Coordinates of N, CA and C in Angstrom, one line a residue:
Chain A
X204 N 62.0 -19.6 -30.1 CA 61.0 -20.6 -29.7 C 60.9 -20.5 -28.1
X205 N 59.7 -20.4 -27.7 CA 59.6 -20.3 -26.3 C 59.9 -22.0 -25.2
X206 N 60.6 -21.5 -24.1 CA 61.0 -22.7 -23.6 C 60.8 -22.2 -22.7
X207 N 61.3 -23.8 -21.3 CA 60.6 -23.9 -20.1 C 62.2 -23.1 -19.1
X208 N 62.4 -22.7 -18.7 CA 63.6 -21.9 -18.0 C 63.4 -22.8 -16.3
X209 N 64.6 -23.6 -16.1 CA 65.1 -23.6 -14.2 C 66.2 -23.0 -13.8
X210 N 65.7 -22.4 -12.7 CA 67.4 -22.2 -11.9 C 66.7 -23.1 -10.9
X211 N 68.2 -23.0 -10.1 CA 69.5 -23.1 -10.7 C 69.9 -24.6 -11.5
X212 N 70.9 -24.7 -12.2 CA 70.9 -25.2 -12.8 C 71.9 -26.9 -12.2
X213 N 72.5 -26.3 -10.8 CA 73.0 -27.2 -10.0 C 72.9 -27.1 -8.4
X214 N 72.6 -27.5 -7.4 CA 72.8 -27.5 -6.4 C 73.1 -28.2 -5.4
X215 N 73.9 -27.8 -4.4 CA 74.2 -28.8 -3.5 C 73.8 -28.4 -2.5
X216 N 73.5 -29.4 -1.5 CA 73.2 -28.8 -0.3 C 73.3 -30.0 0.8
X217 N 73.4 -29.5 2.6 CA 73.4 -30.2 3.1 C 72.0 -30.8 3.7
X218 N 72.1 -32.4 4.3 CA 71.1 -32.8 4.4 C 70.3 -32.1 5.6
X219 N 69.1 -32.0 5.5 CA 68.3 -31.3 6.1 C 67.9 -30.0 6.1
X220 N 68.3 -29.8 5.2 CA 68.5 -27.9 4.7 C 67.1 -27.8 3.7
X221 N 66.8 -26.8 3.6 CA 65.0 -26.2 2.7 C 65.8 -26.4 1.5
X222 N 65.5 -26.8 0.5 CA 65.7 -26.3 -1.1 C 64.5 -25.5 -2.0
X223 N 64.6 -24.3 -2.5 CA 63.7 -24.4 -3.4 C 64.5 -24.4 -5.1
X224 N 63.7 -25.0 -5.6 CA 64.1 -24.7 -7.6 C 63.2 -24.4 -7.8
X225 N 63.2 -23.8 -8.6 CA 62.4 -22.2 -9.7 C 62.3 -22.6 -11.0
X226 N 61.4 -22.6 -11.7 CA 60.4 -22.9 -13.2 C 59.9 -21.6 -13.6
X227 N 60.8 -21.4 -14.8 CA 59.2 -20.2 -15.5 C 58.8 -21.1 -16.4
X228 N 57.5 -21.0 -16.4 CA 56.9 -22.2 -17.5 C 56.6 -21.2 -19.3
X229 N 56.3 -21.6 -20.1 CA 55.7 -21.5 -21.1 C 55.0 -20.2 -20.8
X230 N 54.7 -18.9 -21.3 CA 54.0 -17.9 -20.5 C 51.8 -17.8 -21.0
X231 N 52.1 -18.8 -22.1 CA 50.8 -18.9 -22.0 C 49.8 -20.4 -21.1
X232 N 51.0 -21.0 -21.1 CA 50.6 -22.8 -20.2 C 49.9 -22.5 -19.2
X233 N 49.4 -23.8 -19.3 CA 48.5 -23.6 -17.9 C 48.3 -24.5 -16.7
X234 N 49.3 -25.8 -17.2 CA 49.3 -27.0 -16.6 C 50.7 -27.1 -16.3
X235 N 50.9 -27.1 -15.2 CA 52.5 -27.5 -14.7 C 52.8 -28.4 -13.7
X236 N 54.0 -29.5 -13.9 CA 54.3 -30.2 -13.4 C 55.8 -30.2 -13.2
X237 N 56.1 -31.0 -11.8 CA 57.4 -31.9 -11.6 C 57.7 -32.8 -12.2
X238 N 58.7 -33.1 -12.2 CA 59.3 -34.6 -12.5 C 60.7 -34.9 -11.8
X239 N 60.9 -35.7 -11.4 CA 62.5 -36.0 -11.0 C 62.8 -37.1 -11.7
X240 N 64.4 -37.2 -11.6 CA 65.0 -38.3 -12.7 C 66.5 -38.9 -11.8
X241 N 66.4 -39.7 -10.4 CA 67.5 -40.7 -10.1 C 68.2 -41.6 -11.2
X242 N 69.3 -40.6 -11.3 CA 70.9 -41.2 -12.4 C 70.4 -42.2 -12.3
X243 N 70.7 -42.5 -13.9 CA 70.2 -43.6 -14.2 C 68.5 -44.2 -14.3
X244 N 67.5 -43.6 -13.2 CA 66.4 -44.2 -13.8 C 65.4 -43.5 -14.4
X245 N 64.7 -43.9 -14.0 CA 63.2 -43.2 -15.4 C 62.5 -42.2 -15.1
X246 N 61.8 -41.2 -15.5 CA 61.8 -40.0 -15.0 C 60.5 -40.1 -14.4
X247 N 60.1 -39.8 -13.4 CA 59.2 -40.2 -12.8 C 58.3 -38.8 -12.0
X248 N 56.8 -38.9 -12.3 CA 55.9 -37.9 -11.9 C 56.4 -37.7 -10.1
X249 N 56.2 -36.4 -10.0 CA 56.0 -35.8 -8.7 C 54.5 -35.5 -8.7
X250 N 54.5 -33.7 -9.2 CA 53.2 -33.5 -9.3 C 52.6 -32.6 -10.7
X251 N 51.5 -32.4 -10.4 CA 50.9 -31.6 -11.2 C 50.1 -30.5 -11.1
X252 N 50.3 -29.3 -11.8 CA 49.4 -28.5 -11.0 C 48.7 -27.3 -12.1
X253 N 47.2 -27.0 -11.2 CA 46.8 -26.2 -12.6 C 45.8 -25.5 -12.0
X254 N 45.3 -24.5 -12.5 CA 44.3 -23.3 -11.4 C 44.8 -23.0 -10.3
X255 N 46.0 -23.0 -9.9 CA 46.5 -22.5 -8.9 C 46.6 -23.3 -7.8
X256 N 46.1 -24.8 -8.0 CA 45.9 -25.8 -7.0 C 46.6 -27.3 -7.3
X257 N 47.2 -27.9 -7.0 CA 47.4 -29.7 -7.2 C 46.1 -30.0 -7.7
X258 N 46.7 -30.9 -8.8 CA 45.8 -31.6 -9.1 C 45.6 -33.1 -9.1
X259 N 47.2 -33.5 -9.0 CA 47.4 -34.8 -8.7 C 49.1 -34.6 -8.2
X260 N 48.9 -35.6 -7.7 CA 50.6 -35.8 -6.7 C 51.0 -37.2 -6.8
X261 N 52.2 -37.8 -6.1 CA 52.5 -39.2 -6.6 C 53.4 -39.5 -4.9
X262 N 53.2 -40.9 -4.5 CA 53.1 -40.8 -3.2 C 55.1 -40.7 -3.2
X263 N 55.6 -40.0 -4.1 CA 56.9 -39.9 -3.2 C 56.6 -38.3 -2.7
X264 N 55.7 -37.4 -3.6 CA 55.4 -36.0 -3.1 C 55.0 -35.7 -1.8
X265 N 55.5 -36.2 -0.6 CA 55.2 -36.4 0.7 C 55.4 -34.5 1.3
X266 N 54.7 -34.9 2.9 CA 54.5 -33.8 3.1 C 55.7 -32.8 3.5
X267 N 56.9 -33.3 2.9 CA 58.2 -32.6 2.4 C 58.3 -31.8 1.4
X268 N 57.2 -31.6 0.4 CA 57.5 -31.3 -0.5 C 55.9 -30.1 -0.9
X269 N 56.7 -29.1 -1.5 CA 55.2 -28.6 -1.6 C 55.8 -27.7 -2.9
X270 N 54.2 -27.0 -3.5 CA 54.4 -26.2 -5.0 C 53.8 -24.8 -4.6
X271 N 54.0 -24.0 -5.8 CA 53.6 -22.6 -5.5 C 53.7 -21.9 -7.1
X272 N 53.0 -21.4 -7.1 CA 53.3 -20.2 -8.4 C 52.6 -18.9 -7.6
X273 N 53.8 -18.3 -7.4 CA 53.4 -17.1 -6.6 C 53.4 -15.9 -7.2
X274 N 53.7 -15.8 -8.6 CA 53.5 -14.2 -9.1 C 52.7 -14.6 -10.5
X275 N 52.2 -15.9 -10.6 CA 52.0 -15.7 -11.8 C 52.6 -16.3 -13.0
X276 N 53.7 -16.4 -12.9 CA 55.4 -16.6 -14.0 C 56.1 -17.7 -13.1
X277 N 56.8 -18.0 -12.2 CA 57.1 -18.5 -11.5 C 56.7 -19.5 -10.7
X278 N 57.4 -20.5 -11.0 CA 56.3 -22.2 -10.7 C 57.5 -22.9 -9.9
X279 N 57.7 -22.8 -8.5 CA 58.5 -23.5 -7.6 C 58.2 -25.1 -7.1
X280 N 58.9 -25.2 -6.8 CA 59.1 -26.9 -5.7 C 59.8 -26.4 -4.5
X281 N 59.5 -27.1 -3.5 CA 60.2 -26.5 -2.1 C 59.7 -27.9 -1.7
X282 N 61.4 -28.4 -1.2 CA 61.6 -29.2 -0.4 C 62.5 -29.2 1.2
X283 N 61.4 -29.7 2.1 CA 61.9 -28.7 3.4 C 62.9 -29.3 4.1
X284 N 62.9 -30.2 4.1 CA 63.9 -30.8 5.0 C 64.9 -32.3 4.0
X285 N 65.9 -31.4 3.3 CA 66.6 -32.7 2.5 C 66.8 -33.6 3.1
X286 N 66.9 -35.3 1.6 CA 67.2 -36.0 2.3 C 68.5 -36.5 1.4
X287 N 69.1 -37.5 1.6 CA 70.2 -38.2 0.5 C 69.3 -38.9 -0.6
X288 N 68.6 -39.4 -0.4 CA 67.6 -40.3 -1.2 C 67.2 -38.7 -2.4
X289 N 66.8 -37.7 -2.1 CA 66.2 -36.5 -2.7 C 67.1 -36.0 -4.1
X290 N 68.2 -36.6 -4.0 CA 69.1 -36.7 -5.0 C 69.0 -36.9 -6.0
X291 N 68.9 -35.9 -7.0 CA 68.2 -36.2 -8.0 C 68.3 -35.1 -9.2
X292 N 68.3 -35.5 -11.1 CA 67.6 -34.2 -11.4 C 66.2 -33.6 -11.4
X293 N 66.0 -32.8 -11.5 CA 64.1 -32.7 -10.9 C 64.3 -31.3 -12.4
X294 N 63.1 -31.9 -12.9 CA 62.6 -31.5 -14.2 C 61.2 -30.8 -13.9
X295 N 61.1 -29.7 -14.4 CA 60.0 -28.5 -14.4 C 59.3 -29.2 -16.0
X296 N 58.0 -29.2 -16.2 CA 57.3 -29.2 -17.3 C 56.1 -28.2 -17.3
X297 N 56.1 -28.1 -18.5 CA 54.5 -27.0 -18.9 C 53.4 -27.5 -19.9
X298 N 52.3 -27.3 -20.2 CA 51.9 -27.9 -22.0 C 50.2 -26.9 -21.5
X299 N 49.7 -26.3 -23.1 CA 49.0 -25.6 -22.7 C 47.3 -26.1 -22.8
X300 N 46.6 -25.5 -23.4 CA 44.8 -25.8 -23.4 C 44.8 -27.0 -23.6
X301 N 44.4 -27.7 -22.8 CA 43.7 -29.1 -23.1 C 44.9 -29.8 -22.1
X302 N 46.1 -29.7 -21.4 CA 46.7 -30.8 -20.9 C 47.6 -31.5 -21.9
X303 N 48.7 -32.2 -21.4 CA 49.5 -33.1 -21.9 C 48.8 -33.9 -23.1
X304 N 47.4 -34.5 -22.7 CA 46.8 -35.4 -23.8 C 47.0 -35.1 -25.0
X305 N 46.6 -33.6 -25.0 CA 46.4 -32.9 -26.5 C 47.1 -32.4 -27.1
X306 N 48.5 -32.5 -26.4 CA 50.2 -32.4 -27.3 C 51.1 -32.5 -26.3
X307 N 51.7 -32.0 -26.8 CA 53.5 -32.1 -26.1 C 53.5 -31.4 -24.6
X308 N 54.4 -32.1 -23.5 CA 54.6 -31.7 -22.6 C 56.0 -30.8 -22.5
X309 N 56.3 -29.7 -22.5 CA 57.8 -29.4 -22.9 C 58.3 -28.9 -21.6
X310 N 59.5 -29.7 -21.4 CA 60.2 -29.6 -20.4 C 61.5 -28.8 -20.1
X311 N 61.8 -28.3 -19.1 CA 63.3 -27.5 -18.9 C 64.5 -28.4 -18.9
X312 N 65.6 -27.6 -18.5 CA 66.9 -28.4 -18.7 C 66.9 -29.4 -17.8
X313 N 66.2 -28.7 -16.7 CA 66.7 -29.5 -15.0 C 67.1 -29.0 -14.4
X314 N 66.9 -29.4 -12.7 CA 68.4 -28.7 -11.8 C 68.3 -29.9 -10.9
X315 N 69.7 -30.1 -10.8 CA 70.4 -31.3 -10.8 C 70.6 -30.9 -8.7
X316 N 69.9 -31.7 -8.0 CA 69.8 -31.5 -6.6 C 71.0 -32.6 -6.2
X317 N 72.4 -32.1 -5.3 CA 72.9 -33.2 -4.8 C 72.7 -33.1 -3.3
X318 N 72.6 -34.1 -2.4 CA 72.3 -33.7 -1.1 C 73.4 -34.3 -0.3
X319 N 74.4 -33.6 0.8 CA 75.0 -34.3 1.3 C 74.8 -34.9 2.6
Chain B
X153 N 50.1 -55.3 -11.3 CA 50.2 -53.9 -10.7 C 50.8 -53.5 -12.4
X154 N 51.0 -51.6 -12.7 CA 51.2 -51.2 -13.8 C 52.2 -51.0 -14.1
X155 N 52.4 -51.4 -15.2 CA 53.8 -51.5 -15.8 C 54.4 -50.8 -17.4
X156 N 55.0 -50.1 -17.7 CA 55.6 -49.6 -19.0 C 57.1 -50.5 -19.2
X157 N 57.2 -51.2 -20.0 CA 58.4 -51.7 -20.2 C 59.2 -51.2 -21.4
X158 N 60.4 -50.9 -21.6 CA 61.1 -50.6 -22.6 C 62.2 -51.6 -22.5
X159 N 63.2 -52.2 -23.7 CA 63.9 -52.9 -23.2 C 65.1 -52.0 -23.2
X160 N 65.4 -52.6 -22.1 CA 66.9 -51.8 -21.4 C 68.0 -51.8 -21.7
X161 N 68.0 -52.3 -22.5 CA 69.6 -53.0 -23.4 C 69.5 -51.8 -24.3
X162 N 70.9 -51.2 -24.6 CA 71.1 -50.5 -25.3 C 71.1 -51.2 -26.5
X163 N 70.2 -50.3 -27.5 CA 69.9 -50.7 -29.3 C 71.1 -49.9 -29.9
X164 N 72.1 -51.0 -30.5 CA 73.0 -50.6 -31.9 C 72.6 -50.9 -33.1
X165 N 73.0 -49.7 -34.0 CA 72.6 -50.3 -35.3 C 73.6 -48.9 -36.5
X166 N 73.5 -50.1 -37.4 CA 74.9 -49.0 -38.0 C 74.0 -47.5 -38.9
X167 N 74.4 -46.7 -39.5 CA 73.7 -45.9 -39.7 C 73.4 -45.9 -40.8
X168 N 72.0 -45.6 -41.2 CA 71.0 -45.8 -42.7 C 69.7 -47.2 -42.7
X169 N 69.9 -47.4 -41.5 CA 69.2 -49.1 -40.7 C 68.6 -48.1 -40.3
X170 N 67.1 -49.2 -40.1 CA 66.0 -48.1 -39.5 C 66.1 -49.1 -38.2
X171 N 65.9 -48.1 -36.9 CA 66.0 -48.1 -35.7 C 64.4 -48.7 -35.5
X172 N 64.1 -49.7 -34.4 CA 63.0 -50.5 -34.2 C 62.7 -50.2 -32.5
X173 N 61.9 -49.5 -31.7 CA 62.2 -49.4 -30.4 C 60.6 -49.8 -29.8
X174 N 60.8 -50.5 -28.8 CA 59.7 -51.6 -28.3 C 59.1 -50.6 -27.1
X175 N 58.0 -50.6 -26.9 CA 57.1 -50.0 -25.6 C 56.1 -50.8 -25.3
X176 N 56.0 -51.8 -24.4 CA 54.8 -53.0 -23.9 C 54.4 -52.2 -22.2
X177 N 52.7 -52.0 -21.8 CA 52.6 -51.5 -21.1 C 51.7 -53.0 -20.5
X178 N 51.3 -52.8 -19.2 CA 50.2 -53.8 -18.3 C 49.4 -53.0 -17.7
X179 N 48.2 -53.3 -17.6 CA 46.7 -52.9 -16.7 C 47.1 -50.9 -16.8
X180 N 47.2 -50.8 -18.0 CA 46.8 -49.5 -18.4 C 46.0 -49.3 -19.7
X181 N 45.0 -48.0 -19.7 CA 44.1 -48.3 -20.8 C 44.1 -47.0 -21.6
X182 N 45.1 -46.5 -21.7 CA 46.2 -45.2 -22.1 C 45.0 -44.6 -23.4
X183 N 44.4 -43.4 -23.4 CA 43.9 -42.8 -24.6 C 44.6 -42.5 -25.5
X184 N 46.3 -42.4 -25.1 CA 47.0 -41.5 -25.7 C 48.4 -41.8 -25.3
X185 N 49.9 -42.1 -26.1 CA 50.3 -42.8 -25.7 C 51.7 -41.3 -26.6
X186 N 52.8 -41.2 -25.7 CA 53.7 -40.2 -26.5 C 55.0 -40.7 -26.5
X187 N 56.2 -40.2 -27.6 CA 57.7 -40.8 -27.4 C 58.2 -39.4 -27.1
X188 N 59.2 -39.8 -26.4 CA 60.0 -38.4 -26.0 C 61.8 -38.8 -26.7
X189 N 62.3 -38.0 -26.8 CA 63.8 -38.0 -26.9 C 64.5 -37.5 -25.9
X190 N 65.4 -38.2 -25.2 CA 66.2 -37.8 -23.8 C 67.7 -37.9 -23.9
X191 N 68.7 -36.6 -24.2 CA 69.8 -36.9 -24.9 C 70.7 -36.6 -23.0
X192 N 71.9 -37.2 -23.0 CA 72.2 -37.2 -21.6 C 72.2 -35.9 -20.4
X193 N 71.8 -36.2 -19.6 CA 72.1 -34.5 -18.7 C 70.7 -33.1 -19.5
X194 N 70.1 -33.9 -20.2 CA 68.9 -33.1 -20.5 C 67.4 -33.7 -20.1
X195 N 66.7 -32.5 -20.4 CA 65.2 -33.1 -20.1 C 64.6 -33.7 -21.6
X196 N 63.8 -34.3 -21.4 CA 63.4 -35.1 -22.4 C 62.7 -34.0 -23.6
X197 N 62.5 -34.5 -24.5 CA 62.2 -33.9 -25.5 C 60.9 -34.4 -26.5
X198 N 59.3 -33.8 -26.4 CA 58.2 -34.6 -27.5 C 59.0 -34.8 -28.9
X199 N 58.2 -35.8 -28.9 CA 58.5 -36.3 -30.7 C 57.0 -36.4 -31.3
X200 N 56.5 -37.4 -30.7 CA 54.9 -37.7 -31.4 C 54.3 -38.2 -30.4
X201 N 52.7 -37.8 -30.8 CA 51.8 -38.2 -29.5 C 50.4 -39.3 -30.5
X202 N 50.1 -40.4 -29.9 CA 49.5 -41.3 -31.0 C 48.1 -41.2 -29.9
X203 N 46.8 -41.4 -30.6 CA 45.9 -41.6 -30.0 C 45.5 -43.6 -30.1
X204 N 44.6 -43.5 -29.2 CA 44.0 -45.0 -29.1 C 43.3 -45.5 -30.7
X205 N 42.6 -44.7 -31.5 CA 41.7 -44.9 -32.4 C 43.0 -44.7 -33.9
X206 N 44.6 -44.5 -33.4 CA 45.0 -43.8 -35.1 C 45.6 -45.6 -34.6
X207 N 46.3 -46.2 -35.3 CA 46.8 -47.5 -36.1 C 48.7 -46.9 -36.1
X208 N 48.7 -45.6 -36.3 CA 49.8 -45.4 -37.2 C 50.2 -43.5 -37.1
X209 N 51.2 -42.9 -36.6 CA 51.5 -41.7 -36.6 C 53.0 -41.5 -37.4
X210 N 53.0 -40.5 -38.4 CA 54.9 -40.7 -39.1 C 55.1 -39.0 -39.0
X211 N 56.0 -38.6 -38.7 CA 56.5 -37.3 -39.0 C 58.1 -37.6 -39.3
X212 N 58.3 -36.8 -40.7 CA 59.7 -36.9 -41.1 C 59.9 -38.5 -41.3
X213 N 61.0 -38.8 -40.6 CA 61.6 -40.4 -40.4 C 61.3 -40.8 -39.0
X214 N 60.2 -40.5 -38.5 CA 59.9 -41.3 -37.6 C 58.5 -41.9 -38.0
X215 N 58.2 -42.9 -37.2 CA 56.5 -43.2 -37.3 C 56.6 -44.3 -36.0
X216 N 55.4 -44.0 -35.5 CA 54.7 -44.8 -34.2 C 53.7 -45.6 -34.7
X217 N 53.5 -46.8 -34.0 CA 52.0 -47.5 -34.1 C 51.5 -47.7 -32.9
X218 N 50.3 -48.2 -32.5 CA 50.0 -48.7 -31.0 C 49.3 -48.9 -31.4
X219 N 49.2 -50.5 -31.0 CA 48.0 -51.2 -31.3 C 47.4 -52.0 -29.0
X220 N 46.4 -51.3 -29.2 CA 45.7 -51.5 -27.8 C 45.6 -53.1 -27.4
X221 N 45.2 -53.8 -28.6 CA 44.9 -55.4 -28.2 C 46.5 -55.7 -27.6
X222 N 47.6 -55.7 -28.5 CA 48.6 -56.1 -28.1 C 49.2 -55.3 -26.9
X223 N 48.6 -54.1 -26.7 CA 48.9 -53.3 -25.3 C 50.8 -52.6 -25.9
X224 N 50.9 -52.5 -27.0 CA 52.4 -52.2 -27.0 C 52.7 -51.3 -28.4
X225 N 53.1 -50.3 -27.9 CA 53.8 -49.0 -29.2 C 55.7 -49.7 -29.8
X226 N 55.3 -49.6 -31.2 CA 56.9 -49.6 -31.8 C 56.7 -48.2 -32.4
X227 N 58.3 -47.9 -32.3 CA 58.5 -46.5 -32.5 C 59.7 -46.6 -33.6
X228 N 59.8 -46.1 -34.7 CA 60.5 -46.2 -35.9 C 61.3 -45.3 -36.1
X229 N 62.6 -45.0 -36.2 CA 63.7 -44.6 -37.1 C 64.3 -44.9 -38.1
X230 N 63.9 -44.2 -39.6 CA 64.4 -44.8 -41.0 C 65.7 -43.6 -41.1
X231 N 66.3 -44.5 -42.2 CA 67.3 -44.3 -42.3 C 68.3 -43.3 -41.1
X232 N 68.7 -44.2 -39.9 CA 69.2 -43.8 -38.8 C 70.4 -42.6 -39.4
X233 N 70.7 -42.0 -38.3 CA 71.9 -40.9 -38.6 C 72.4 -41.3 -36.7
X234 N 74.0 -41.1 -37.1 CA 74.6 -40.9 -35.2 C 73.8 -39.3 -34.4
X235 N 73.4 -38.9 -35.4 CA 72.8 -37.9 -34.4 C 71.1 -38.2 -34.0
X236 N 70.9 -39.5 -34.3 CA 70.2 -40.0 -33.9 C 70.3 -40.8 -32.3
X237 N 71.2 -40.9 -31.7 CA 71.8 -41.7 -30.8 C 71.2 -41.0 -29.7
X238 N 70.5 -41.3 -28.9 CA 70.1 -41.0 -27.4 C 69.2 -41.8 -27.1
X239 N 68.6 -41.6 -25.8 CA 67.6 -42.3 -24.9 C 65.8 -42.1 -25.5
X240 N 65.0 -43.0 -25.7 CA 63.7 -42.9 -26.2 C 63.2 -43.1 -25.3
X241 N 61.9 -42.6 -24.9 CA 61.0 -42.5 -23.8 C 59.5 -42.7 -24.2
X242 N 59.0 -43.6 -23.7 CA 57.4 -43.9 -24.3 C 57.1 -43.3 -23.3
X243 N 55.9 -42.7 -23.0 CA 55.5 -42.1 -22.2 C 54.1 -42.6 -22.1
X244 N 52.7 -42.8 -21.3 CA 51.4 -43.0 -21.4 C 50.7 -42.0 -20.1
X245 N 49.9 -41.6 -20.6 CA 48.9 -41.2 -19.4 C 47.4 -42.2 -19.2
X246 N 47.4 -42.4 -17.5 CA 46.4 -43.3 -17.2 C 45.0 -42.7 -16.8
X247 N 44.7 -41.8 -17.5 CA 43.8 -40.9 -17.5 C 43.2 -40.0 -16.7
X248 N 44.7 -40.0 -15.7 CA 44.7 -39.0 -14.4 C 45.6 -37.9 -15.2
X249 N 45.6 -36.3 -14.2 CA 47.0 -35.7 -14.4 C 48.0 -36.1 -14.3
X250 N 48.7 -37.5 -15.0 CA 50.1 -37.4 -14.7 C 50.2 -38.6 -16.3
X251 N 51.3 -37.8 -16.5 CA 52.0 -38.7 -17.5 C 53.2 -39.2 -17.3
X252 N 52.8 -40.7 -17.4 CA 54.0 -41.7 -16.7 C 54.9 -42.6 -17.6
X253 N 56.6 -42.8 -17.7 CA 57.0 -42.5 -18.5 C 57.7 -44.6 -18.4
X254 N 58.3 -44.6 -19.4 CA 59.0 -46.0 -19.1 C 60.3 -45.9 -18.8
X255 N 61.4 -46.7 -19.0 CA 62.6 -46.6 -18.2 C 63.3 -46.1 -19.7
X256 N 62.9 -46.1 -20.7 CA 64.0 -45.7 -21.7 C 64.2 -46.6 -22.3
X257 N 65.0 -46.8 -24.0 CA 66.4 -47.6 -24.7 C 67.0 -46.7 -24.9
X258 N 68.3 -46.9 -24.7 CA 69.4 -46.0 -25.3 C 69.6 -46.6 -26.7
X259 N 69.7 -45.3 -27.8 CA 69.8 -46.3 -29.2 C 71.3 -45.4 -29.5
X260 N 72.0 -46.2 -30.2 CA 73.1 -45.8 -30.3 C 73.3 -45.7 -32.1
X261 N 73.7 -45.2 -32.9 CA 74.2 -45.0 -34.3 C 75.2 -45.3 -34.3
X262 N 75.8 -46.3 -35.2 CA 77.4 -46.2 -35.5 C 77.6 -46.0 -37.2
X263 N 78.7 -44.8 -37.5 CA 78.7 -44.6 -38.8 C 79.3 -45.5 -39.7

């Protein structure tokens, strides 16, 4: 069954250091998004992205944070300057023709960002 | 301002009891309304997606309703199993690209 793949699967890092996490999405999808999830709360939209451009963002996606699908297969987040608050798991999603509306969003495992 | 509520209290119930899980939303006018399954240290997982116009969605032993007047989805587990035990996620989109999720119940099985 095809699924949504992140590395890494854990990272730590110090504060103020670049992070990127890596998504291969679904290989026919076409809509991909972030999500991050602070232990303990609710998982909460970053962005979304589709034709190669944002399509919507969510005002914690500040201009720390940016996306990329650069070969095609590969659907990144890059965050440039960590913070402690950034702490978090951050969840890669895919879903294909028509958007989330018109079925399931299927998401990866996570990679679990700790910042020190 | 908008709001998805789930109640936050973890739901126990012994197992072969059908599980009952509450989703009440505010100043959202959702076309489409979905539950996810979120077992710990994972990403969530679809279950069923209900539109505004169905009353009623069942696959296997689950079944959704959403009724829009009351603004609020129940989400159903018959005859519960412990491997039914994890976090439920209603999810709604506000008819932007983003689908926005509620805080969860953890439902728990005991055999």
């Amino acid at each position: 069954e095809p699924e949504v793949t992140q590395t890494p699967s854990h990272q730590v890092t110090q504060m103020g250091q670049e992070v990127i996490l890596r998504c291969v999405p679904i290989s026919n999808h076409l809509y991909f998004y972030w999500y991050r999830q602070i232990l303990g709360q609710k998982v909460e939209f970053l962005v979304s992205f589709y034709n190669n451009e944002i399509s919507e963002k969510s005002e914690i996606f500040d201009d720390q944070f940016s996306v990329e699908r650069p070969d095609g297969s590969n659907f990144t987040l890059k965050i440039r300057s960590t913070k402690l608050e950034d702490s978090a798991m951050y969840f890669c999603a895919s879903t294909g023709v028509g958007g989330f509306n018109t079925g399931e969003l299927f998401f990866g495992e996570g990679s679990r960002l700790t910042v020190l | 301002s908008q709001k998805i509520e789930q109640n936050s209290e973890a739901l126990n119930i012994q197992e072969g009891k059908t599980a009952t899980l509450t989703c009440n939303y505010t100043n959202y006018s959702p076309a489409y309304l979905q539950w996810y399954r979120q077992d710990p240290g994972r990403g969530p997982v679809f279950l069923l997606l209900i539109r505004e116009n169905e009353k009623e969605k069942r696959k296997e032993r689950l079944k959704v309703t959403f009724d829009t007047t009351l603004k609020q989805s129940l989400f159903h587990i018959t005859a519960s199993q412990p491997a039914d035990s994890a976090t439920y996620l209603c999810a709604i989109s506000d008819n932007t690209d983003k689908l926005i999720f509620g805080t969860g119940t953890r439902l728990q099985v005991f055999p």
